[in-house]
Short mmCIF file of C-alpha atoms and ligand atoms in Angstrom, two decimals:
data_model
loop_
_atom_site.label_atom_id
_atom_site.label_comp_id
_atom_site.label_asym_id
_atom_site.label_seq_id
_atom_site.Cartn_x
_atom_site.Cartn_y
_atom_site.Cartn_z
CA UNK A 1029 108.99 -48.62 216.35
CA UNK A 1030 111.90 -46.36 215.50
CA UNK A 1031 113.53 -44.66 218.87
CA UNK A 1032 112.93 -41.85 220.26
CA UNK A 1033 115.76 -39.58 218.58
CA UNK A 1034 114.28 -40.45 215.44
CA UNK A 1035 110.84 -39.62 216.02
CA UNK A 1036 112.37 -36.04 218.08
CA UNK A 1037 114.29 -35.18 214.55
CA UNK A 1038 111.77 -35.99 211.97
CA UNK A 1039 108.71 -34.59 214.17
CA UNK A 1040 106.54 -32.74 211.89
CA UNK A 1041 109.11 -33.09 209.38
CA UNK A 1042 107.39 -35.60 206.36
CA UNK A 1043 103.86 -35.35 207.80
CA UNK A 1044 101.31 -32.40 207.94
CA UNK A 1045 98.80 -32.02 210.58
CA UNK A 1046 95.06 -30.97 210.84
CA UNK A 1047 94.56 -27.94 211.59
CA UNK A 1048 97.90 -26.52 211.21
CA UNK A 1049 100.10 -24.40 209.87
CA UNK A 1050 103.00 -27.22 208.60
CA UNK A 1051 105.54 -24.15 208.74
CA UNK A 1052 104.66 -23.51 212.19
CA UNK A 1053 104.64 -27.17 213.38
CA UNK A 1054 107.79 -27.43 212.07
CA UNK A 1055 109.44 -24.88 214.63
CA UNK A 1056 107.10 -25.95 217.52
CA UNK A 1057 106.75 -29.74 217.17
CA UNK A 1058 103.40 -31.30 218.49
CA UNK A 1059 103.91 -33.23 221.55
CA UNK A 1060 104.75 -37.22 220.56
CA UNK A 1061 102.52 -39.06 222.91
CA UNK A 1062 103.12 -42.84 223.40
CA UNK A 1063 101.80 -44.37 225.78
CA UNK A 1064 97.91 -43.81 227.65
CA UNK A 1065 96.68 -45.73 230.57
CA UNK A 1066 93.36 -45.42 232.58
CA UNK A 1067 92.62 -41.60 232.00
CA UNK A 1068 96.59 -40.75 231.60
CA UNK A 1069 99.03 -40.02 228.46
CA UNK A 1070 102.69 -40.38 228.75
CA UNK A 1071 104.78 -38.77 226.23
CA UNK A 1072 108.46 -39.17 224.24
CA UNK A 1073 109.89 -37.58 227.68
CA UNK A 1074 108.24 -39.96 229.93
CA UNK A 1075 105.76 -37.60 231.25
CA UNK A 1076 102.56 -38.86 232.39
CA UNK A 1077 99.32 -36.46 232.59
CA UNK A 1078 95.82 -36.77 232.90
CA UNK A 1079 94.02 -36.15 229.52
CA UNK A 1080 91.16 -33.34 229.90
CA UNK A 1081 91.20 -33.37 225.98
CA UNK A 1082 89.89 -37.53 226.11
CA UNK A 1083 92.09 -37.99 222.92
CA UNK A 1084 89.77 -35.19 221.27
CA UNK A 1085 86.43 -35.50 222.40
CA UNK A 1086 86.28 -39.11 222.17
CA UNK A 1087 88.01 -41.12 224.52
CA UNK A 1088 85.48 -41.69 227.05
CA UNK A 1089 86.13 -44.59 228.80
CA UNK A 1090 89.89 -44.32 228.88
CA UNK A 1091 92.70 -45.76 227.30
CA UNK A 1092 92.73 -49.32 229.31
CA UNK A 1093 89.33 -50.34 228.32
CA UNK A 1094 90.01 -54.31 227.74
CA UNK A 1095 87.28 -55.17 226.52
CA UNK A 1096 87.66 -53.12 223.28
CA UNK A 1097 90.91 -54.33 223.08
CA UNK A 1098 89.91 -57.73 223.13
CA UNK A 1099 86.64 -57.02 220.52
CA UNK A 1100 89.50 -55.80 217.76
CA UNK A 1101 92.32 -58.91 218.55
CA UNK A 1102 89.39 -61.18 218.20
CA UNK A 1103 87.59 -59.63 215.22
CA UNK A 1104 91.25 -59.25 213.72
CA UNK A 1105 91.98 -62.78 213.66
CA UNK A 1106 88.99 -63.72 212.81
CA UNK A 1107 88.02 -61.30 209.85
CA UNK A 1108 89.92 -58.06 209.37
CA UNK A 1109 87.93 -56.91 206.99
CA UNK A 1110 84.89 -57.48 204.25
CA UNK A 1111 82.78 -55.10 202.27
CA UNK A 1112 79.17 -54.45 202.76
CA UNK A 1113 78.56 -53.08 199.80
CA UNK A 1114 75.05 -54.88 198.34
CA UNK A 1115 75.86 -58.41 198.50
CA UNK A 1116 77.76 -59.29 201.57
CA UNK A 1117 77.93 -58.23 205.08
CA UNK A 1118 79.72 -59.40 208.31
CA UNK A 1119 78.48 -60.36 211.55
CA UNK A 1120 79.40 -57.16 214.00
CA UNK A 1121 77.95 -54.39 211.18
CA UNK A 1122 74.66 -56.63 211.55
CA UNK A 1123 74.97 -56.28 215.77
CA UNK A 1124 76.19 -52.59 215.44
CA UNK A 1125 73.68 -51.73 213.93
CA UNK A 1126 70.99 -53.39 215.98
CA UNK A 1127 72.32 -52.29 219.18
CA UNK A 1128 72.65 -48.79 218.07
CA UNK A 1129 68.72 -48.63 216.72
CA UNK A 1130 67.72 -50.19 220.13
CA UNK A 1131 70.20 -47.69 221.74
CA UNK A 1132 68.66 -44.41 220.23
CA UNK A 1133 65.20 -45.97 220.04
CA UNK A 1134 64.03 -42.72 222.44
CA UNK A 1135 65.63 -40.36 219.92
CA UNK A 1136 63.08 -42.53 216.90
CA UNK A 1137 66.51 -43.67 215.30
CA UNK A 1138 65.40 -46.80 213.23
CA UNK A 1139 68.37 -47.56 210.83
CA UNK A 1140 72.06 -46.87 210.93
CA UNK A 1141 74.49 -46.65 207.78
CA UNK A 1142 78.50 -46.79 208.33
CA UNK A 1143 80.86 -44.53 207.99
CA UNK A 1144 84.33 -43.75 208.71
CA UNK A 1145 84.22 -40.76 211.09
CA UNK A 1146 82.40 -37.58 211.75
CA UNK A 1147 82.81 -36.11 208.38
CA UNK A 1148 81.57 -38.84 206.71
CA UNK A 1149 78.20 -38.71 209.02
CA UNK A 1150 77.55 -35.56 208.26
CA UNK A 1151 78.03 -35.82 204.41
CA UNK A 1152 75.78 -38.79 204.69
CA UNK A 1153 72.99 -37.23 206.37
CA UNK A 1154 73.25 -34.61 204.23
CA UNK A 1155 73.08 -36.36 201.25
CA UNK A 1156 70.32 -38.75 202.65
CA UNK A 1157 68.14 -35.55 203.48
CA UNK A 1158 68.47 -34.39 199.81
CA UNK A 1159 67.46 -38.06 198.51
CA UNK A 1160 64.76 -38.34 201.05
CA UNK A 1161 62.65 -34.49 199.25
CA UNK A 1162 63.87 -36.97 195.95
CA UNK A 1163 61.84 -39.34 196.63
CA UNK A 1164 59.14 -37.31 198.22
CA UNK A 1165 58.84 -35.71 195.20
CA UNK A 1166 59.98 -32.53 195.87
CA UNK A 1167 62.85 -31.94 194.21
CA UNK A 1168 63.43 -28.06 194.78
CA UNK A 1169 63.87 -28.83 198.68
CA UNK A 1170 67.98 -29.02 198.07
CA UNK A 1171 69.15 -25.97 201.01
CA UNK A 1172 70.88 -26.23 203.97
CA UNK A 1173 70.14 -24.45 207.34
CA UNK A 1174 73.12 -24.40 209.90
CA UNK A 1175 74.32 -22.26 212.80
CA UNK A 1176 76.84 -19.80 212.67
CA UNK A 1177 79.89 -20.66 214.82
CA UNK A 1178 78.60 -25.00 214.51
CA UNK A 1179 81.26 -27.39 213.04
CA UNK A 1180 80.31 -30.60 211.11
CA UNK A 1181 83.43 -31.69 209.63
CA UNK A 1182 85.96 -31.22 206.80
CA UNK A 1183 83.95 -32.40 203.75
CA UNK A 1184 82.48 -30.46 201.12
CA UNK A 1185 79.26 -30.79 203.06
CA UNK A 1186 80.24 -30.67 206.21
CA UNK A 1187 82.62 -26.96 205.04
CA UNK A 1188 79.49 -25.66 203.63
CA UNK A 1189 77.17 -26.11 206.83
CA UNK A 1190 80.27 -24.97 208.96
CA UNK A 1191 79.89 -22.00 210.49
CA UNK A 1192 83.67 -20.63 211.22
CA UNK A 1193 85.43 -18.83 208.50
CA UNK A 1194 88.77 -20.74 209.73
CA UNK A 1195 87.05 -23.91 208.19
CA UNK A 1196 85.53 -22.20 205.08
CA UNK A 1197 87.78 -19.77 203.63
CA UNK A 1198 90.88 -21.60 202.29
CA UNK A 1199 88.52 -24.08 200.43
CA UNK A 1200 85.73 -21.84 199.14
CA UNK A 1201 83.74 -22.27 197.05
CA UNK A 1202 81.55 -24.45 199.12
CA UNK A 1203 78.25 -26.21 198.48
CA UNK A 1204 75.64 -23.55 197.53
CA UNK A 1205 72.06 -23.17 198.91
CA UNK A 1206 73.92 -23.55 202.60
CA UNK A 1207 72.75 -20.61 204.91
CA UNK A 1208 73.81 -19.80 208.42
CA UNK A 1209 71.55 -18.10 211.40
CA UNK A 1210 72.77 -16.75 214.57
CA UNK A 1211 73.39 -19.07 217.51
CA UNK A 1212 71.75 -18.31 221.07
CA UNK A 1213 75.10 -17.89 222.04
CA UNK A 1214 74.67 -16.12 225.53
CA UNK A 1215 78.40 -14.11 225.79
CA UNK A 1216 78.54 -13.26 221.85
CA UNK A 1217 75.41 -12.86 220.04
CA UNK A 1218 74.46 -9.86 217.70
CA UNK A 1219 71.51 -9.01 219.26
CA UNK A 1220 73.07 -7.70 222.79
CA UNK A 1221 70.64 -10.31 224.50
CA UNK A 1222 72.21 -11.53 227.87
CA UNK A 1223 69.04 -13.57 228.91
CA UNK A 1224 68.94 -17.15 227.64
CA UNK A 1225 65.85 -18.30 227.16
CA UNK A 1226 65.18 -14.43 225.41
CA UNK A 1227 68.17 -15.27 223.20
CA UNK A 1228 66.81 -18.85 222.23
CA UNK A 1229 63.43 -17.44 221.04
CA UNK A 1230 65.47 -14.45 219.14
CA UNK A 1231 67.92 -17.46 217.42
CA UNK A 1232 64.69 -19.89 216.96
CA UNK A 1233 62.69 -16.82 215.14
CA UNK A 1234 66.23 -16.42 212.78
CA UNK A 1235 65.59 -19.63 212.11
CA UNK A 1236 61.97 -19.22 210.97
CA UNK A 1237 62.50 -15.71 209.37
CA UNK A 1238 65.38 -17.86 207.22
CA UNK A 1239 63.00 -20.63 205.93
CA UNK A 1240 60.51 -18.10 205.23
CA UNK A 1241 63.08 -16.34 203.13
CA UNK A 1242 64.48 -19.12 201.30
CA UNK A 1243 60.89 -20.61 200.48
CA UNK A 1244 60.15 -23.29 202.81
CA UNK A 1245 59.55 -25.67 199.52
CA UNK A 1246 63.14 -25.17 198.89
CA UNK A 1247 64.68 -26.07 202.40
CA UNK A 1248 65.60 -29.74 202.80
CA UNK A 1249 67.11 -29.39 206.10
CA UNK A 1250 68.37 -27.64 209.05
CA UNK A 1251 71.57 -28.97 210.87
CA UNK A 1252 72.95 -27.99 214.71
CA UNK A 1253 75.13 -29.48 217.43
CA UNK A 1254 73.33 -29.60 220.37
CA UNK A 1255 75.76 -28.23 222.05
CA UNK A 1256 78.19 -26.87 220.11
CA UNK A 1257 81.89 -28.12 220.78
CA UNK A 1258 84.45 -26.38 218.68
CA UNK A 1259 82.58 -23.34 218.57
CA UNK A 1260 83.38 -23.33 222.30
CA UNK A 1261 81.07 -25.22 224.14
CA UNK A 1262 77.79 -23.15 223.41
CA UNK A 1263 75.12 -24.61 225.50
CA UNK A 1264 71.66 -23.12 224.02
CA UNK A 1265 69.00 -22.54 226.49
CA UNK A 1266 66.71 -25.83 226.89
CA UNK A 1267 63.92 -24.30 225.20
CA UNK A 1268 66.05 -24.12 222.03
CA UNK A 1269 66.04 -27.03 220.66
CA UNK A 1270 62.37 -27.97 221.14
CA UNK A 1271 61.41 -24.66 219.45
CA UNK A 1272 63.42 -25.73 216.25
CA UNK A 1273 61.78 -28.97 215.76
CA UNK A 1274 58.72 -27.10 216.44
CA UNK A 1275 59.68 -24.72 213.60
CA UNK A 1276 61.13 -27.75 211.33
CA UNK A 1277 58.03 -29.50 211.85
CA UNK A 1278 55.81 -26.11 210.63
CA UNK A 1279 57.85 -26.10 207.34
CA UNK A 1280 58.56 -30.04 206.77
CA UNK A 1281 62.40 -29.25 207.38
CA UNK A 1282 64.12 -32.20 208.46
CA UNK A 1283 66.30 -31.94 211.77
CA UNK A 1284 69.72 -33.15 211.92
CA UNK A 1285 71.24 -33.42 214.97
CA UNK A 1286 75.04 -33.90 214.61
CA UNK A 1287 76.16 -36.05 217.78
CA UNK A 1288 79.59 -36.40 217.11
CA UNK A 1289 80.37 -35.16 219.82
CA UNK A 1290 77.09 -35.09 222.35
CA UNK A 1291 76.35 -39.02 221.67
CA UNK A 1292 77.32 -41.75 224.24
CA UNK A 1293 77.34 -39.43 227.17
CA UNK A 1294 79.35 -36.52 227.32
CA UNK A 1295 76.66 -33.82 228.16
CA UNK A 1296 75.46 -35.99 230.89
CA UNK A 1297 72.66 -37.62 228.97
CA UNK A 1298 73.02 -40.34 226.28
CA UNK A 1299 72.50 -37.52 223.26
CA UNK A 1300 72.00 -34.10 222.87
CA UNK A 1301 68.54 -34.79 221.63
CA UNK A 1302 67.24 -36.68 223.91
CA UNK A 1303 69.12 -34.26 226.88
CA UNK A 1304 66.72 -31.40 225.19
CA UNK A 1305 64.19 -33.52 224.59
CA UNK A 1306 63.54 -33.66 220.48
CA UNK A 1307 63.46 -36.51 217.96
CA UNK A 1308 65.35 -35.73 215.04
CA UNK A 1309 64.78 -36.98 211.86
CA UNK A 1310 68.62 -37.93 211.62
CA UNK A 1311 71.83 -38.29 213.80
CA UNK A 1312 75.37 -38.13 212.80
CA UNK A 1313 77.56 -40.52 215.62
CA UNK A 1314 81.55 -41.10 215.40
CA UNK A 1315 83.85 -40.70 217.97
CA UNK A 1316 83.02 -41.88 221.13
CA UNK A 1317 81.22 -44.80 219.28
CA UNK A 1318 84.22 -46.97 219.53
CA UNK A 1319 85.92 -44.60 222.36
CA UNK A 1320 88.54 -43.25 219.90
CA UNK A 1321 89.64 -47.01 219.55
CA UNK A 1322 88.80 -47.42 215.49
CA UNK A 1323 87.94 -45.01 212.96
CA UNK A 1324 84.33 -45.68 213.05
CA UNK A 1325 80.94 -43.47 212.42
CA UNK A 1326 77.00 -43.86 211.42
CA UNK A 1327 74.32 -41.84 210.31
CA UNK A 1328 71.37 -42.93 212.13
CA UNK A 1329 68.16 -42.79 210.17
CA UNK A 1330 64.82 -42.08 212.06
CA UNK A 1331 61.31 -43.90 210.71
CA UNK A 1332 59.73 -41.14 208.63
CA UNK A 1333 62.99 -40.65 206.18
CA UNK A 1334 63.74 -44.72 206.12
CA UNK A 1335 60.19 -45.45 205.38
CA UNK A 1336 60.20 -43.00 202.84
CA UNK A 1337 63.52 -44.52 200.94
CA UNK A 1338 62.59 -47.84 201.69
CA UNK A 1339 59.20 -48.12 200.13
CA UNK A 1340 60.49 -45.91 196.93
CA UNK A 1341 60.74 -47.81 194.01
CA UNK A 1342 61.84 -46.44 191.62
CA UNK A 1343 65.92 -45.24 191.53
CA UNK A 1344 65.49 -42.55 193.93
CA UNK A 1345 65.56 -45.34 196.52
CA UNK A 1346 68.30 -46.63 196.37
CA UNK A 1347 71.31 -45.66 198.58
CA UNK A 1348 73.87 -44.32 195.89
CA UNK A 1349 76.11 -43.67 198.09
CA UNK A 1350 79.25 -45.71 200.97
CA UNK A 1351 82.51 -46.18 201.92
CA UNK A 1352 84.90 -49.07 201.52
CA UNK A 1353 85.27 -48.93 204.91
CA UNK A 1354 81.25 -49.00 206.08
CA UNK A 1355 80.20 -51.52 208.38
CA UNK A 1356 83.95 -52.31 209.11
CA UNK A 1357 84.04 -55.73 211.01
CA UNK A 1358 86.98 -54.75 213.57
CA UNK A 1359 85.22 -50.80 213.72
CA UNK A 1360 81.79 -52.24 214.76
CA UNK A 1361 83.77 -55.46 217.00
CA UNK A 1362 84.94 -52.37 218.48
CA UNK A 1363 81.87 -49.99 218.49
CA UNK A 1364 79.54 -53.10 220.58
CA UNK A 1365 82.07 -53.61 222.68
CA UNK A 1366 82.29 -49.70 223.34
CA UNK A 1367 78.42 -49.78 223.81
CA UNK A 1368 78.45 -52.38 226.04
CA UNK A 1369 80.96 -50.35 228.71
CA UNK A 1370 79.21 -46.92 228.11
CA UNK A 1371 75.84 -48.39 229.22
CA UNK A 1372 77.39 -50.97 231.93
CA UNK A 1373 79.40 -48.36 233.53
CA UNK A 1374 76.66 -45.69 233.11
CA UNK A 1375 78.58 -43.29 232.38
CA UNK A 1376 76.77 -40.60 231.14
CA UNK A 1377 75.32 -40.63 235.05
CA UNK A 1378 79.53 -39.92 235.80
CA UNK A 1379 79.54 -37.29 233.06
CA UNK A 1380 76.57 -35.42 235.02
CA UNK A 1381 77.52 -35.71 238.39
CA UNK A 1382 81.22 -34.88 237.83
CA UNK A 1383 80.19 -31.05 235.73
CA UNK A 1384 78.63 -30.11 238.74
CA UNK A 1385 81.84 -30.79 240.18
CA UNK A 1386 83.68 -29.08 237.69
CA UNK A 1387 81.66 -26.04 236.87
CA UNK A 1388 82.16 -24.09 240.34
CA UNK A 1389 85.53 -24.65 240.15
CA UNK A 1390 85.22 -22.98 236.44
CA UNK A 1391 83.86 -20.39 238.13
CA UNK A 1392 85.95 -19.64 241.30
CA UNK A 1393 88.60 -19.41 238.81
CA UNK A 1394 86.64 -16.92 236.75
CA UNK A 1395 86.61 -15.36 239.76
CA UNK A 1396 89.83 -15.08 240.79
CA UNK A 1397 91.55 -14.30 237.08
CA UNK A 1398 90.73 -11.41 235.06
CA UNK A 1399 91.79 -13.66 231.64
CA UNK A 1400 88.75 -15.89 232.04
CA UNK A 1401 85.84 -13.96 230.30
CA UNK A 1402 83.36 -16.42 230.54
CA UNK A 1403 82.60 -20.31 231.67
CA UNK A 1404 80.36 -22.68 229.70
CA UNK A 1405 80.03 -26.27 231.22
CA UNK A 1406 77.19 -29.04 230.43
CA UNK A 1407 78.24 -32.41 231.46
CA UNK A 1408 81.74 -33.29 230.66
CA UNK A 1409 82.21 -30.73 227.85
CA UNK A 1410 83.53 -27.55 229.12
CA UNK A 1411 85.70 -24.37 228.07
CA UNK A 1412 87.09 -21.00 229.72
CA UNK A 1413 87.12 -18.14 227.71
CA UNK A 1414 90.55 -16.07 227.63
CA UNK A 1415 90.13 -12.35 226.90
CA UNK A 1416 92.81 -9.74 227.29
CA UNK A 1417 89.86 -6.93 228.45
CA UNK A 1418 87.14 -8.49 230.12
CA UNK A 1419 84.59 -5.30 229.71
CA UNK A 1420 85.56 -5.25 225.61
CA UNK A 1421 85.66 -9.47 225.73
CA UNK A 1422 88.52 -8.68 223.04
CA UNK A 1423 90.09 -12.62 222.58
CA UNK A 1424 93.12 -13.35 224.45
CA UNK A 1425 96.56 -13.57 221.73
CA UNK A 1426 98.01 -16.78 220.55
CA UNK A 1427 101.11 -16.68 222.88
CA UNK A 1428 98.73 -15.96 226.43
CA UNK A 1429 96.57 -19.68 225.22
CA UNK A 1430 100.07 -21.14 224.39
CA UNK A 1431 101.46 -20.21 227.91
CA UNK A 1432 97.90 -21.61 230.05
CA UNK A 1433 98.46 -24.71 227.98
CA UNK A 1434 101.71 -25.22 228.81
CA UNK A 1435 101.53 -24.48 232.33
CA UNK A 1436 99.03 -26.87 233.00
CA UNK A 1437 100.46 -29.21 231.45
CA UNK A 1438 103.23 -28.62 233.61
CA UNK A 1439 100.89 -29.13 236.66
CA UNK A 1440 100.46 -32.43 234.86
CA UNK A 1441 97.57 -31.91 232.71
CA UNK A 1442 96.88 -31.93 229.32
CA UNK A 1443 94.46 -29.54 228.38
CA UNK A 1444 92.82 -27.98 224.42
CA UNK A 1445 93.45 -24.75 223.41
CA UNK A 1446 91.32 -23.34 220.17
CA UNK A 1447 91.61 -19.95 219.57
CA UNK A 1448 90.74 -17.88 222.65
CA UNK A 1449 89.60 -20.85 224.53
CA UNK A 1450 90.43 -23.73 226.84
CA UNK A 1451 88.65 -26.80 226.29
CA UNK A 1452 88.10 -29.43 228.38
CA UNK A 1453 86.63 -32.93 227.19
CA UNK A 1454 88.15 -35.87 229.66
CA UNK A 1455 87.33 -39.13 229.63
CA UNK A 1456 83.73 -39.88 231.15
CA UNK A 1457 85.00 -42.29 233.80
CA UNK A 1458 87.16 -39.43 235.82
CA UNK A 1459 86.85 -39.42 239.37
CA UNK A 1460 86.29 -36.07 241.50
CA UNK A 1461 89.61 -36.32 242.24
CA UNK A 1462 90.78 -35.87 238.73
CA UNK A 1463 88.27 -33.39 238.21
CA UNK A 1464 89.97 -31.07 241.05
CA UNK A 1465 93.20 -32.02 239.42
CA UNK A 1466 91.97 -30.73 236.26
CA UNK A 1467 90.76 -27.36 237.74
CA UNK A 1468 94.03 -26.79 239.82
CA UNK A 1469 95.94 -26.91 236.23
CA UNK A 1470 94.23 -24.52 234.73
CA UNK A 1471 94.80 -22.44 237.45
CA UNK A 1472 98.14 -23.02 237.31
CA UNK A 1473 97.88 -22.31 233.67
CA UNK A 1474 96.49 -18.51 234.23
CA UNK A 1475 98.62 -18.03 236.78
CA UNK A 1476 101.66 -18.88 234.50
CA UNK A 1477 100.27 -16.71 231.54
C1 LIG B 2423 79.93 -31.90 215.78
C2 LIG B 2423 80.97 -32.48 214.88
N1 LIG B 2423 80.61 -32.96 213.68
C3 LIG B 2423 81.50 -33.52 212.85
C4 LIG B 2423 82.82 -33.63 213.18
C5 LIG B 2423 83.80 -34.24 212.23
O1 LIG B 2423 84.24 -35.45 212.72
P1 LIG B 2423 85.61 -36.10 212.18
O2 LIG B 2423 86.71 -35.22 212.66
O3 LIG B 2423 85.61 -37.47 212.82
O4 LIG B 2423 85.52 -36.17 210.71
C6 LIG B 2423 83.25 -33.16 214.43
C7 LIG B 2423 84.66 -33.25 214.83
O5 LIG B 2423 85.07 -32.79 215.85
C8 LIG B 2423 82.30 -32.55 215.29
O6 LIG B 2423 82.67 -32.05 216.48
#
């Protein structure tokens, strides 16, 4: 590795970021980090803070979990890579792929299929749904159903179903036959509904009303987060969920549930699905699958769309459709190894029990600082907020997020800032101590600002 004058001068200089502005980067360089240990970073200064972003989202069991490390040395030397396109395979895609089915048997999740990331998940499933009214025959059902404000990536696909201008604009024109629907999104919604379960049957009928529009015959499937994460942790009402696979089911719509982020834990139950309590027809998994250690991702496949490819037999069966990279041997070395920890160390249990935690600190802050509009918190995905006039809920400016962020990090945690809020995704395997450690930063933070 080069030393650390290099990397200070040509920071930001030959590379552009996600996300970014590569102008912008250029005069305020991203923080270098080098080093992480147990649930801390260190960066090119040599200062050490406790990660409330988890890498981003999907670092949950820390940066010193060995027996990860060991999974990828071992599959490394052994085999660092083979295809699995049709006619080979290799040994950890096989166990992945077992262990995940027996994993998210609850959610009815009876097939997985590799991919690279997030993105890629969600471009699978979406293709998959498409090929799945193929081979059912119905070749009109070809839309997309998402929610306004959800995320699901940076492909084509994923852009289309996104619902955040940021993500759609520079890149349009996007899929068409994608539609969007209001969120039950308790502090911003357009129908001036502050009750929550009210808001999830007003959302659910938007839903309905938008199926009924499009033609139900023409709708292959409706996608959501179930929670949604970069929108700013939107947790819908319980009933929410269960009403849309009640609706989905009415019209045939398949229901994707994209678990990039909810999967392995982080809202305090193993998925969002099964924390509502719905079986989806699909699931799209990446990040925490391997903790952040290897690019890895799947698209699970539940029993009524793999039984419906499977016994096709004619060409609309057959999967037209993979990565180089799915079923990599280190990625899935790494991904049962990563299984193996998140169930041993329950930590989806740790997720739970430290949100309590968390959340009245959230809101004893709320309390005490006029910035903080509003608190969302389920398990260990959280965010705060920041408005400059709490009655109008008018978003706080760039520079007020940029000075919370860096004054918690100067009270020695690192902590997310998109657009007007904070977000806080840790590591699963924090300890109350580091949750109060996280809440006195943030104080810190507003205080600063
Ligand atoms: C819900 C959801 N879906 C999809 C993605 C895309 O994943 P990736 O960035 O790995 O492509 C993300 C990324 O944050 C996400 O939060």
């Amino acid at each position: 590795m080069r030393d650390a004058t290099f990397l200070a001068e040509q920071n930001a200089k030959a590379i552009w970021h996600p996300m970014a502005h590569p102008g912008e980067l250029r005069n305020h360089p991203p923080r270098v980090i080098m080093k992480g240990e147990g649930v801390t970073i260190t960066d090119l200064e040599g200062r050490t803070v406790l990660d409330a972003v988890g890498g981003l989202w999907n670092v949950n069991l820390g940066y010193s979990c060995e027996p990860i490390k060991k999974a990828i040395a071992e599959q490394l030397a052994a085999l660092p890579y083979y295809s699995g396109f049709k006619g080979t395979t290799t040994g950890p895609a096989i166990e992945l792929s077992h262990a995940l089915c027996r994993f998210f048997e609850p959610e009815g999740m009876v097939r997985a299929f590799f991919t690279s990331g997030g993105s890629d998940s969600v471009e699978t499933v979406l293709r998959l749904a498409r090929q799945y009214w193929k081979v059912r025959g119905q070749h009109d059902r070809t839309k997309f159903i998402a929610l306004k404000r959800g995320y699901h990536g940076t492909h084509f696909g994923g852009a289309s179903v996104n619902g955040n201008a940021t993500f759609r604009r520079n890149y349009e024109p996007l899929l068409p036959g994608c539609f969007h629907i209001a969120p039950p999104h308790v502090y911003r919604n357009p129908f001036g509904e502050t009750d929550a379960r009210k808001l999830a049957v007003l959302s659910a009928k938007a839903l309905e009303d938008e199926i009924a529009f499009q033609g139900p015959d023409t709708v292959a499937a409706f996608i959501m987060e179930p929670v949604l994460g970069a929108a700013g942790v939107v947790v819908p009402h319980e009933s929410f969920m269960p009403m849309v696979r009640e609706i989905c089911d009415r019209y045939e719509v398949l229901l994707i549930s994209d678990e990039v982020i909810t999967g392995f834990g982080r809202t305090g139950e193993w998925s969002g699905a099964r924390l509502w309590k719905v079986r989806p027809d699909m699931m799209c998994l990446a990040k925490a699958i391997t903790s952040g250690y290897f690019p890895l991702g799947a698209a699970m496949v539940g029993a009524k769309v793999a039984q419906a490819i499977e016994s096709n037999q004619d060409s609309f069966g057959s999967i037209g459709h993979g990565y180089t990279y799915s079923g990599h041997p280190v990625g899935c070395a790494a991904g049962i190894a990563a299984l193996e920890e998140t169930e041993r160390l329950k930590v989806h249990e740790n997720a739970a029990a430290r949100g309590r935690e968390l959340r009245p600190m959230l809101e004893e802050i709320r309390a005490r600082h006029e910035l903080v509009g509003d608190v969302r918190v389920q398990g260990l995905m959280a965010a705060l907020e920041i408005v400059s006039d709490r009655a109008a809920k008018t978003a706080a400016p760039a520079e007020t997020m940029t000075k919370i962020q860096n004054g918690a990090y100067a009270a020695g945690v690192m902590i997310r800032v998109s657009g007007c809020n904070i977000i806080l995704s840790p590591p699963l395997v924090i300890t109350p101590a580091d949750v109060a450690k996280i809440a006195e930063a943030i104080d810190a933070g507003l205080r600063a600002a």
